Every structure is written in structure tokens, then in C-alpha cells.
PDB file of C-alpha atoms in Angstrom:
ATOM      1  CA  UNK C   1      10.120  20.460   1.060  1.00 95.00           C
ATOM      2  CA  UNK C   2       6.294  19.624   1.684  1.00 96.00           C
ATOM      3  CA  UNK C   3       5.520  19.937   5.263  1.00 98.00           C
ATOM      4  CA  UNK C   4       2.097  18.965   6.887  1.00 98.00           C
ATOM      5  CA  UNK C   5       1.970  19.983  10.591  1.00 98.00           C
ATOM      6  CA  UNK C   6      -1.264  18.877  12.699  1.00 98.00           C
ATOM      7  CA  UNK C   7      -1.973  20.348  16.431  1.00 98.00           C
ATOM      8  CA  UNK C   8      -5.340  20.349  18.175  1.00 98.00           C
ATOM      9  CA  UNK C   9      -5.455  16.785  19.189  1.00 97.00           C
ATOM     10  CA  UNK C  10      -5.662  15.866  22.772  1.00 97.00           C
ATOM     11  CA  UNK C  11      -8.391  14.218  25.546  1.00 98.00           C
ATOM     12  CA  UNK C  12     -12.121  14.947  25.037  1.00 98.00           C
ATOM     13  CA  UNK C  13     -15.120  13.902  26.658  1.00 98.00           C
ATOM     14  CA  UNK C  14     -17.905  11.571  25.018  1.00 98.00           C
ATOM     15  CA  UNK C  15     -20.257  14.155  23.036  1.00 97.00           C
ATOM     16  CA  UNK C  16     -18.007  16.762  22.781  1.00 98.00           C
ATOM     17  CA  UNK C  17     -16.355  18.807  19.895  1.00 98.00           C
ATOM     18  CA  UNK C  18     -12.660  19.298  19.199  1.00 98.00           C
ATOM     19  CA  UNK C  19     -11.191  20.927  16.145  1.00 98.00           C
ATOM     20  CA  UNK C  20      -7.846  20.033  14.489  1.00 98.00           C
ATOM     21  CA  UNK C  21      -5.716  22.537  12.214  1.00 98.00           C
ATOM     22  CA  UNK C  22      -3.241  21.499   9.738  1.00 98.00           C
ATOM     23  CA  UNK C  23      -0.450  24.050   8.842  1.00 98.00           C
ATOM     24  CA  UNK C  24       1.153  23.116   5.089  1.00 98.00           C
ATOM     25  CA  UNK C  25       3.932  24.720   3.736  1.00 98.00           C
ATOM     26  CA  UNK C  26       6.381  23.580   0.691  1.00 97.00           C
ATOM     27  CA  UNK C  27       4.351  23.653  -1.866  1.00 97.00           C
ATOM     28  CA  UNK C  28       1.263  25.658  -3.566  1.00 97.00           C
ATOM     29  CA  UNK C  29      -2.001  24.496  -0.815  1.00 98.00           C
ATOM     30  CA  UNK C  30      -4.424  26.361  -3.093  1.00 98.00           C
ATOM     31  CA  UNK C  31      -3.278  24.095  -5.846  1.00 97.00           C
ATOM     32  CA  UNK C  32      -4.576  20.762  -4.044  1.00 97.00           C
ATOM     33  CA  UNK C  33      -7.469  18.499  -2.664  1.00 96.00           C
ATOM     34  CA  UNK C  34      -6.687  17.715   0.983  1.00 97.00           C
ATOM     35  CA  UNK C  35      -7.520  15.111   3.052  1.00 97.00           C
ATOM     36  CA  UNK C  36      -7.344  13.586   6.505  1.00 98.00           C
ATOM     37  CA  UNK C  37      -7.259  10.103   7.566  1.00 98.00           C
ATOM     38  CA  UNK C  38      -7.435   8.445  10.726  1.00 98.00           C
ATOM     39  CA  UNK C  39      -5.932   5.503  12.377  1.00 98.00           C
ATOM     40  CA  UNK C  40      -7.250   3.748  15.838  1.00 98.00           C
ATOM     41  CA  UNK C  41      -4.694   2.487  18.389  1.00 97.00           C
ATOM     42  CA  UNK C  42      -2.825  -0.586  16.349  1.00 95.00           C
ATOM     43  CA  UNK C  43      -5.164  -0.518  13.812  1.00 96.00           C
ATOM     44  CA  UNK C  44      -5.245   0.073  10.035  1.00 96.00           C
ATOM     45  CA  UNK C  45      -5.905   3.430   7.875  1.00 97.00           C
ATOM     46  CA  UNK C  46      -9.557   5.204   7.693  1.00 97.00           C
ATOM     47  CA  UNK C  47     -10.131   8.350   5.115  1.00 96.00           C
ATOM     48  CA  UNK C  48     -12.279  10.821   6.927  1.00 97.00           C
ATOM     49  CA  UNK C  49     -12.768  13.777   4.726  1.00 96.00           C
ATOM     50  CA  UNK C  50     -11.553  15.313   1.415  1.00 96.00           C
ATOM     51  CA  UNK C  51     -11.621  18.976   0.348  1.00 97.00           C
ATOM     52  CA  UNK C  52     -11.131  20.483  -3.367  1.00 96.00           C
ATOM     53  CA  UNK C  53      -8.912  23.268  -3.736  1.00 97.00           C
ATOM     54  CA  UNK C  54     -11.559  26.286  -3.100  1.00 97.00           C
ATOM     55  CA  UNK C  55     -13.617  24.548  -0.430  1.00 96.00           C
ATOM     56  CA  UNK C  56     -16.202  24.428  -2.470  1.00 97.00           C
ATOM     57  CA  UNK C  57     -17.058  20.532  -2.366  1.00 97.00           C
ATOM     58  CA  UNK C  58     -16.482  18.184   0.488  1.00 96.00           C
ATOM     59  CA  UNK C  59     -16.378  14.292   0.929  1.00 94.00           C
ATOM     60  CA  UNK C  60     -17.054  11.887   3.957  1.00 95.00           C
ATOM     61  CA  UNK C  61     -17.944   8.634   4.539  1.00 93.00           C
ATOM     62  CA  UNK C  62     -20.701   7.446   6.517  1.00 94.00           C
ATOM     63  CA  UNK C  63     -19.174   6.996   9.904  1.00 95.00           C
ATOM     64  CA  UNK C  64     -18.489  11.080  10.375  1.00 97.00           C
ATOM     65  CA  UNK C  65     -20.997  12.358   7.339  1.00 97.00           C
ATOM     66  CA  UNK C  66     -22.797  14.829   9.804  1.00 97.00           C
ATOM     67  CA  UNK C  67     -20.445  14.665  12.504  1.00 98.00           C
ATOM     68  CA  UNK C  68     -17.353  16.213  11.063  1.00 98.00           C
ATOM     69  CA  UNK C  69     -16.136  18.954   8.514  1.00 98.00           C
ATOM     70  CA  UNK C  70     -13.418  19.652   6.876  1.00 98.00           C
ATOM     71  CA  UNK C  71     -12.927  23.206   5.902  1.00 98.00           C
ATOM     72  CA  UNK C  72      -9.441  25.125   4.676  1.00 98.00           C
ATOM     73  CA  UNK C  73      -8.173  28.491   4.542  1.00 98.00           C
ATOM     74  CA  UNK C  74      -5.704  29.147   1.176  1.00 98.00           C
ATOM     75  CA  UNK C  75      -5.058  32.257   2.796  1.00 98.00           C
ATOM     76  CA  UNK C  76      -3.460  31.282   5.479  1.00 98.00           C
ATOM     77  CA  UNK C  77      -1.978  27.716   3.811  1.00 98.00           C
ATOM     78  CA  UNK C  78      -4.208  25.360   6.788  1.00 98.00           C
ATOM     79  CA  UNK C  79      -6.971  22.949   6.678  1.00 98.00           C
ATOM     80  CA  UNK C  80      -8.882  22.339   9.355  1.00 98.00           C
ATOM     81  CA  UNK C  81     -11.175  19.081  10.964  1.00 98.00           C
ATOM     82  CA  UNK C  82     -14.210  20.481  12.953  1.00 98.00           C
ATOM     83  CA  UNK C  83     -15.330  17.200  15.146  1.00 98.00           C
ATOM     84  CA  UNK C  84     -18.598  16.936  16.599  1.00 98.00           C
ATOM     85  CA  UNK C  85     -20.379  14.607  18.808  1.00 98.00           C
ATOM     86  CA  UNK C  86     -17.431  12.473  19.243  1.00 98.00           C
ATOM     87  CA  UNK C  87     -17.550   8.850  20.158  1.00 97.00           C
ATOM     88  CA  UNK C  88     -15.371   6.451  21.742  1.00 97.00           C
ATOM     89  CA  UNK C  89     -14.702   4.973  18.121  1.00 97.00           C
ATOM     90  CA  UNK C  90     -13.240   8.473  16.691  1.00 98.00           C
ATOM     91  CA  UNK C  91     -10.367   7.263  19.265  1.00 98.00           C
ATOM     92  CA  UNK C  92      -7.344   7.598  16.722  1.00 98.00           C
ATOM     93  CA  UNK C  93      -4.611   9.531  15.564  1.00 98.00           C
ATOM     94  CA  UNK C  94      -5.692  11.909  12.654  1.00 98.00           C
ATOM     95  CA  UNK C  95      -3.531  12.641   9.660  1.00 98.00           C
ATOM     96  CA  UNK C  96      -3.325  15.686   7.500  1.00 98.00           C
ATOM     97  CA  UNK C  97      -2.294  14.686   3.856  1.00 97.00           C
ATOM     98  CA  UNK C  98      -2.451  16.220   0.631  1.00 97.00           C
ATOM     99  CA  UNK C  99      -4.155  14.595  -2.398  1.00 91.00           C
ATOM    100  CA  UNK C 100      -3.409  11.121  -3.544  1.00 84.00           C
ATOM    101  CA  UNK C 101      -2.263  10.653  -1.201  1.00 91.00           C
ATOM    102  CA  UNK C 102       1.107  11.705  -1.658  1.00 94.00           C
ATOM    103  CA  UNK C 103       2.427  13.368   1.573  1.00 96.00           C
ATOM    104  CA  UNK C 104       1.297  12.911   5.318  1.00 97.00           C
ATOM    105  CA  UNK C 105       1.685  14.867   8.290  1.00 98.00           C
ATOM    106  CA  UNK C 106       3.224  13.761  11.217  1.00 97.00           C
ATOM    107  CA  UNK C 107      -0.050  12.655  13.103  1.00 98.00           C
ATOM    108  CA  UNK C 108      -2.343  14.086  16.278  1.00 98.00           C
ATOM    109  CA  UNK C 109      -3.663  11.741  18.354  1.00 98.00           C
ATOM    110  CA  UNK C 110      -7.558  12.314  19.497  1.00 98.00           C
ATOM    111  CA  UNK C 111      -8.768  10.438  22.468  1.00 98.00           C
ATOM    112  CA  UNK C 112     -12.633  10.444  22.853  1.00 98.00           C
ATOM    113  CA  UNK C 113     -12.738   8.835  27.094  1.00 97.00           C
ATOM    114  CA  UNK C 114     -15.033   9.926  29.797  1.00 95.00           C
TER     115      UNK C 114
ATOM    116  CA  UNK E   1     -18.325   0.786  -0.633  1.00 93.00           C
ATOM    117  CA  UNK E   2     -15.457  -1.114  -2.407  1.00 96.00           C
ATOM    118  CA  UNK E   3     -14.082  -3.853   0.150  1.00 97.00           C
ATOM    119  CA  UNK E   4     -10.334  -4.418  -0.127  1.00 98.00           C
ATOM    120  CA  UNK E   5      -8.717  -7.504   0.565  1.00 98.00           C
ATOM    121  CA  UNK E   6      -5.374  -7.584   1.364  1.00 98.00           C
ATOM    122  CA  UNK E   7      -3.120 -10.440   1.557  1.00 97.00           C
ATOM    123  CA  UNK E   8      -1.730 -11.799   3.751  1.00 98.00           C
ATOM    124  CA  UNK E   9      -1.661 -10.054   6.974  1.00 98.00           C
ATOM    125  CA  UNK E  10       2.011 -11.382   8.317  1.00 98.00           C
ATOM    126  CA  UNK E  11       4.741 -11.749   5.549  1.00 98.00           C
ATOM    127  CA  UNK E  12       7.922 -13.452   6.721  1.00 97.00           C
ATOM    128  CA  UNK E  13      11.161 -12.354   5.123  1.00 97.00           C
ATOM    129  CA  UNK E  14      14.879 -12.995   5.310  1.00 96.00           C
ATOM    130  CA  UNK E  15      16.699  -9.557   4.525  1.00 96.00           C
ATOM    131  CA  UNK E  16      17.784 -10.031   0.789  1.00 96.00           C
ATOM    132  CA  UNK E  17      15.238 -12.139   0.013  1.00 97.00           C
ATOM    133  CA  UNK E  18      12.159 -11.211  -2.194  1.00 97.00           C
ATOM    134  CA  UNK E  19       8.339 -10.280  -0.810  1.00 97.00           C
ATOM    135  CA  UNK E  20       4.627 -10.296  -2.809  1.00 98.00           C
ATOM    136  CA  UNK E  21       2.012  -8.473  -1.630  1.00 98.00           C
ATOM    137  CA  UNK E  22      -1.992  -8.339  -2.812  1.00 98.00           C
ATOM    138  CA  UNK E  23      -4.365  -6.514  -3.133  1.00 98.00           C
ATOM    139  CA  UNK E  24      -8.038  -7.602  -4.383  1.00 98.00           C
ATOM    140  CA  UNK E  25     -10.839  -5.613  -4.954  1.00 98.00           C
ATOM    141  CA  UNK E  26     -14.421  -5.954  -4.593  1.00 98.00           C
ATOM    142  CA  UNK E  27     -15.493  -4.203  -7.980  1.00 98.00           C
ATOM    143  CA  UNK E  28     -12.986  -2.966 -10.917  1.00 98.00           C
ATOM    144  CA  UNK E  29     -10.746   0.298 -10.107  1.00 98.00           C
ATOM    145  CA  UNK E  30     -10.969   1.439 -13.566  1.00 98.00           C
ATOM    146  CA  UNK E  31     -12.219   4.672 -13.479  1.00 97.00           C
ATOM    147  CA  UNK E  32     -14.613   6.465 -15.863  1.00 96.00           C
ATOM    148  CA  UNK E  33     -11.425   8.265 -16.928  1.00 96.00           C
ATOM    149  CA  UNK E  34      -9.771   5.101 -17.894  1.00 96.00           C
ATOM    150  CA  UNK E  35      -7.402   5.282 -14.924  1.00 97.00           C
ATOM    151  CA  UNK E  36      -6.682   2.997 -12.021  1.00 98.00           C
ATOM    152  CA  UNK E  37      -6.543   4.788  -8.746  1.00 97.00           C
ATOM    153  CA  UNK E  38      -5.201   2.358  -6.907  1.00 98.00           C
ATOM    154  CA  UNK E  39      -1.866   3.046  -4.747  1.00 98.00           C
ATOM    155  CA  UNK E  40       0.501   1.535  -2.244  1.00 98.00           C
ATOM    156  CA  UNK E  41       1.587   2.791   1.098  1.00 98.00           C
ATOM    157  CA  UNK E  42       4.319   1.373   3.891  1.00 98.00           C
ATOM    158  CA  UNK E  43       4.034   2.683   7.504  1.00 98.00           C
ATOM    159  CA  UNK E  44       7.612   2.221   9.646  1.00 97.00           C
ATOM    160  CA  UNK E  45       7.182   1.433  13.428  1.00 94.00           C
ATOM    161  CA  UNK E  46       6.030   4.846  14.759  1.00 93.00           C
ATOM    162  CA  UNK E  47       5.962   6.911  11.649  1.00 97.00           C
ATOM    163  CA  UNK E  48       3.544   8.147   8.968  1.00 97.00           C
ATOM    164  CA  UNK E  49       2.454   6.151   5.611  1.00 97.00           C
ATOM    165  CA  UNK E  50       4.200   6.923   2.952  1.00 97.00           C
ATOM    166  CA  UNK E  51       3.616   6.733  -0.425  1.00 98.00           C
ATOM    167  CA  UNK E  52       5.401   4.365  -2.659  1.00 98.00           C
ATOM    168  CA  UNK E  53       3.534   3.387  -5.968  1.00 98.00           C
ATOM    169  CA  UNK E  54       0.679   5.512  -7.774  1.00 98.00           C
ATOM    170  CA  UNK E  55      -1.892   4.751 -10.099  1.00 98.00           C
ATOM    171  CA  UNK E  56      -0.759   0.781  -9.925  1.00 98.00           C
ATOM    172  CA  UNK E  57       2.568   0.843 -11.260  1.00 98.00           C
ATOM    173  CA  UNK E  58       4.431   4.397 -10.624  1.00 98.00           C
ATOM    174  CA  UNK E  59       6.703   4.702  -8.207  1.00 98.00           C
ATOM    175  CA  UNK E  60       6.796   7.817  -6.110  1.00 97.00           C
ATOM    176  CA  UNK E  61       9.450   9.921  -5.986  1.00 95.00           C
ATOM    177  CA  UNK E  62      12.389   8.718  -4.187  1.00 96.00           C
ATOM    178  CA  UNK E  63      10.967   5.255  -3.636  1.00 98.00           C
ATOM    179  CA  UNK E  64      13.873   2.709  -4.797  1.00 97.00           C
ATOM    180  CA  UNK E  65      13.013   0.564  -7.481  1.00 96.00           C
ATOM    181  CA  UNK E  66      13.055  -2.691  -5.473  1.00 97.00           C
ATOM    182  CA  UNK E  67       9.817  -1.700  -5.487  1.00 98.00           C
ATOM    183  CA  UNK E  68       7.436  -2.743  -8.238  1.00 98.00           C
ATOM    184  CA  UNK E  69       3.474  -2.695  -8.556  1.00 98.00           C
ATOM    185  CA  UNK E  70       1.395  -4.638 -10.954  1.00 98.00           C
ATOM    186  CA  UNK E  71      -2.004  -5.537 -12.012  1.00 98.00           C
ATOM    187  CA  UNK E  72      -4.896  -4.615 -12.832  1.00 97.00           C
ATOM    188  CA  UNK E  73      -9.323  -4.420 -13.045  1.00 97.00           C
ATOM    189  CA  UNK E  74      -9.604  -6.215  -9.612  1.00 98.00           C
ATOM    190  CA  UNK E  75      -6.627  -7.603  -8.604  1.00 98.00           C
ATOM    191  CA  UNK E  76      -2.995  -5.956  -7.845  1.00 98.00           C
ATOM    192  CA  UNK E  77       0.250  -7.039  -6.079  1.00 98.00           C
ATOM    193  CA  UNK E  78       3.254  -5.301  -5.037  1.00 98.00           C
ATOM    194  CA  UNK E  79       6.744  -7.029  -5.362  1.00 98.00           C
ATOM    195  CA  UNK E  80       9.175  -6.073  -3.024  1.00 98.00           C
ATOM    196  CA  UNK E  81      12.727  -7.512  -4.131  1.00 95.00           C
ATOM    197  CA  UNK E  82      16.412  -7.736  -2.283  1.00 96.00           C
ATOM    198  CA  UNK E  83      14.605  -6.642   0.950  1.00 97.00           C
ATOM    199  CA  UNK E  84      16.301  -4.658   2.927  1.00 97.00           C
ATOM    200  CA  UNK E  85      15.750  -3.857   7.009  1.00 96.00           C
ATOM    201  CA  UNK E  86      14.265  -0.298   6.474  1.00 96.00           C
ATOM    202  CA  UNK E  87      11.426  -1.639   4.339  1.00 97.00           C
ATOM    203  CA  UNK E  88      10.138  -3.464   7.550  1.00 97.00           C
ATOM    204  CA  UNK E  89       6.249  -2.104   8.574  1.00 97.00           C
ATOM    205  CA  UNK E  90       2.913  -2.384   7.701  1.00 98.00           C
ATOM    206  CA  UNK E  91       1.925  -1.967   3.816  1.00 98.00           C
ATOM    207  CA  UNK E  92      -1.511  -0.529   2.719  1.00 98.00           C
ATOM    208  CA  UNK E  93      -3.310  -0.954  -0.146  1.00 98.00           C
ATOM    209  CA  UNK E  94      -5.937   2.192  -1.194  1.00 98.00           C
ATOM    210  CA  UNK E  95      -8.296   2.637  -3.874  1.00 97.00           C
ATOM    211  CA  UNK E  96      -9.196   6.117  -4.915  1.00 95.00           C
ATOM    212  CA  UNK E  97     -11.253   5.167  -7.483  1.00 96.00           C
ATOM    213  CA  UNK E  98     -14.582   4.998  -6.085  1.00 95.00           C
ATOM    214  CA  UNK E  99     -16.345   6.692  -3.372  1.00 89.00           C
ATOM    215  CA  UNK E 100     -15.580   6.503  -0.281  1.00 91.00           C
ATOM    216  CA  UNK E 101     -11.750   5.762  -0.892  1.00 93.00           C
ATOM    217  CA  UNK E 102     -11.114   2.577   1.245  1.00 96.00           C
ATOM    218  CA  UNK E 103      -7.582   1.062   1.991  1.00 97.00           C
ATOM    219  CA  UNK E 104      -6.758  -2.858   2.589  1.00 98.00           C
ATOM    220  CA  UNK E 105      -6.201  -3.981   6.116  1.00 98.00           C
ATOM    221  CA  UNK E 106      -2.673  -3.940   6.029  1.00 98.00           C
ATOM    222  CA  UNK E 107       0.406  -6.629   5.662  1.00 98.00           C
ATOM    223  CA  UNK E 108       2.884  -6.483   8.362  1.00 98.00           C
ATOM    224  CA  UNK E 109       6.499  -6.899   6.716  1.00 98.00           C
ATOM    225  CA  UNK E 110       8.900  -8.493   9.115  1.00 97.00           C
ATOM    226  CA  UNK E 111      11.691 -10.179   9.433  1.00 94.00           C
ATOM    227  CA  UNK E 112      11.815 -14.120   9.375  1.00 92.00           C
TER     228      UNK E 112
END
């Protein structure tokens, strides 16, 4: 059974850096892109970032390009969200999925208040 | 980036009864590959997304086949039929397609 398990989230201050881990199991991680996507407080779905399967090449939109990486570790089956500089509007909860989407994580919610 | 408009936001159904959902696109979803990355997601009250149709018409694994997608270049719709309670949430659109991937606004699925 694919599992996705986030941790990490939590209260941060404006400006300052959290970093969110994503344990997979079920199924071959070195095999697969990952992803996460966000989602603010009753709002709709964001993609943040994409990895390929060696780390090699990442992908972000504008509104983190910069701000945030996404990095993995095949070794130990977990990707990973480095977030810097956060803003108020990185409020959200942040999902770990694997490529296609086809399978989500459970969700870790990241609140960005002074 | 590719807009996606999603229609409409509130859908109204009687449990039984039959639901349409679309999905437009700002610019075609056929890829350079000749496939159409474009893929349907429900969200329950408190829970995840999950996936339930791939690539346009495909339905993921375990998804019931009340479930139906269709279209394609621009414009897409998924047909929900003999509704019943547990397919209540919010549906998503996404295009993978083109970069950055973008997902519709959502369509809130409830009951009538």
C-alpha cells in the first residue's frame, strides 16, 4: 500500500525558514517524480515543486521559484520542502504526492503569522 | 501559464441523480507527445484529493465507474452518474501538460 507521510509543519514567523520531510513507503520512491502541492485555508489546490527521480532537475512556479526547494533522498525513501523567506500567503497545508498525481499524503499544515 | 476554468463552482444534486462537471482550458492540453495530461481529482470534507480519472478518460484504480471523463484539445467534462453520498466534496480539474501544472478552481458537489 502507497503511503505518503508529511511532518515538519507548524507556526513560523514572517521571513523565516521551515523545512518539511515526506516519508514514502509502498512502492519503489527512486522509481518516481514527486511533488508537493499546497492548499490555503478553504481554498483550492496550488503545485509548488516537482522533482525527477535522481534529483537531478527541479520545477517551481513563480510564486516560490527562489524561495523554496525541493530536494529527496532515495536512500532513505523521503522528499523534502526547504521553505525560505516565508510570507503570510505560503499560509496552507502542504501535500506530499507522487507523480501524476496519483497518491497524496495526508497533509501538514504551515502557518506563516507574526 | 494555462488558466483553467472550471464550471460551475456549486453543483446541486439529489443522491441517485446524475452530475456534469467542466473543465476549459486556456490553450490545447495536447502534448508534444500526443497525450492529454489532463486529470480529475475529488477532495471529501477533511481529507486529501484523490485521484479519479487520468489522461482525460482513465479511471484510476479503484474509482467506480459512475465515473466517466471526456473531451478533449480545450475543453473536458466529467460525468458523475447514480450519485451516491460518498462522492460529496470538492472536484479539481489539473493540467499537467504544460508548465507550471495548474488545477481549476474547484466544483463543490453537494447535496440538493
Amino acid at each position: 500500500e502507497v503511503q505518503l507521510v508529511e511532518s515538519g509543519g507548524g507556526l513560523v514567523q514572517p521571513g523565516r525558514s521551515l523545512k518539511l520531510s515526506c516519508a514514502a513507503s509502498g512502492f519503489t520512491f527512486s522509481n518516481y517524480y514527486m511533488a508537493w502541492v499546497r492548499q490555503a485555508p478553504k481554498k483550492g489546490l496550488e503545485w509548488v515543486a516537482t522533482i525527477s527521480t535522481s534529483g537531478s532537475r527541479t520545477y517551481y512556479p513563480d510564486s516560490v521559484k527562489g524561495r523554496f526547494t525541493i530536494s529527496r533522498d532515495n536512500a532513505k525513501s523521503s522528499l523534502y520542502l526547504q521553505m525560505n523567506s516565508l510570507k503570510s500567503e505560503d499560509t496552507a497545508t502542504y501535500y506530499c504526492a507522487r507523480e501524476g498525481p496519483d497518491y497524496w499524503g495526508q497533509g501538514v499544515m504551515v502557518t506563516v503569522s507574526s | 501559464d494555462v488558466v483553467m476554468t472550471q464550471t460551475p463552482v456549486s453543483l446541486p444534486v439529489s443522491l441517485g441523480g446524475q452530475a456534469s462537471i467542466s473543465c476549459r482550458s486556456s490553450q490545447s492540453l495536447v502534448h508534444s507527445n500526443g497525450n492529454t495530461y489532463l486529470h480529475w481529482y475529488l477532495q471529501k470534507p477533511g481529507q486529501s484529493p484523490q485521484l479519479l480519472i487520468y489522461r482525460v478518460s482513465n479511471r484510476f484504480s479503484g474509482v467506480p465507474d459512475r465515473f466517466s471523463g471526456s473531451g478533449s484539445g480545450t475543453d473536458f467534462t466529467l460525468k458523475i452518474s447514480r450519485v451516491e453520498p460518498e462522492d460529496l466534496g470538492d472536484y479539481y480539474c489539473l493540467q499537467s501538460t504544460h508548465f507550471p501544472n495548474t488545477f481549476g478552481a474547484g466544483t463543490k458537489l453537494e447535496l440538493k
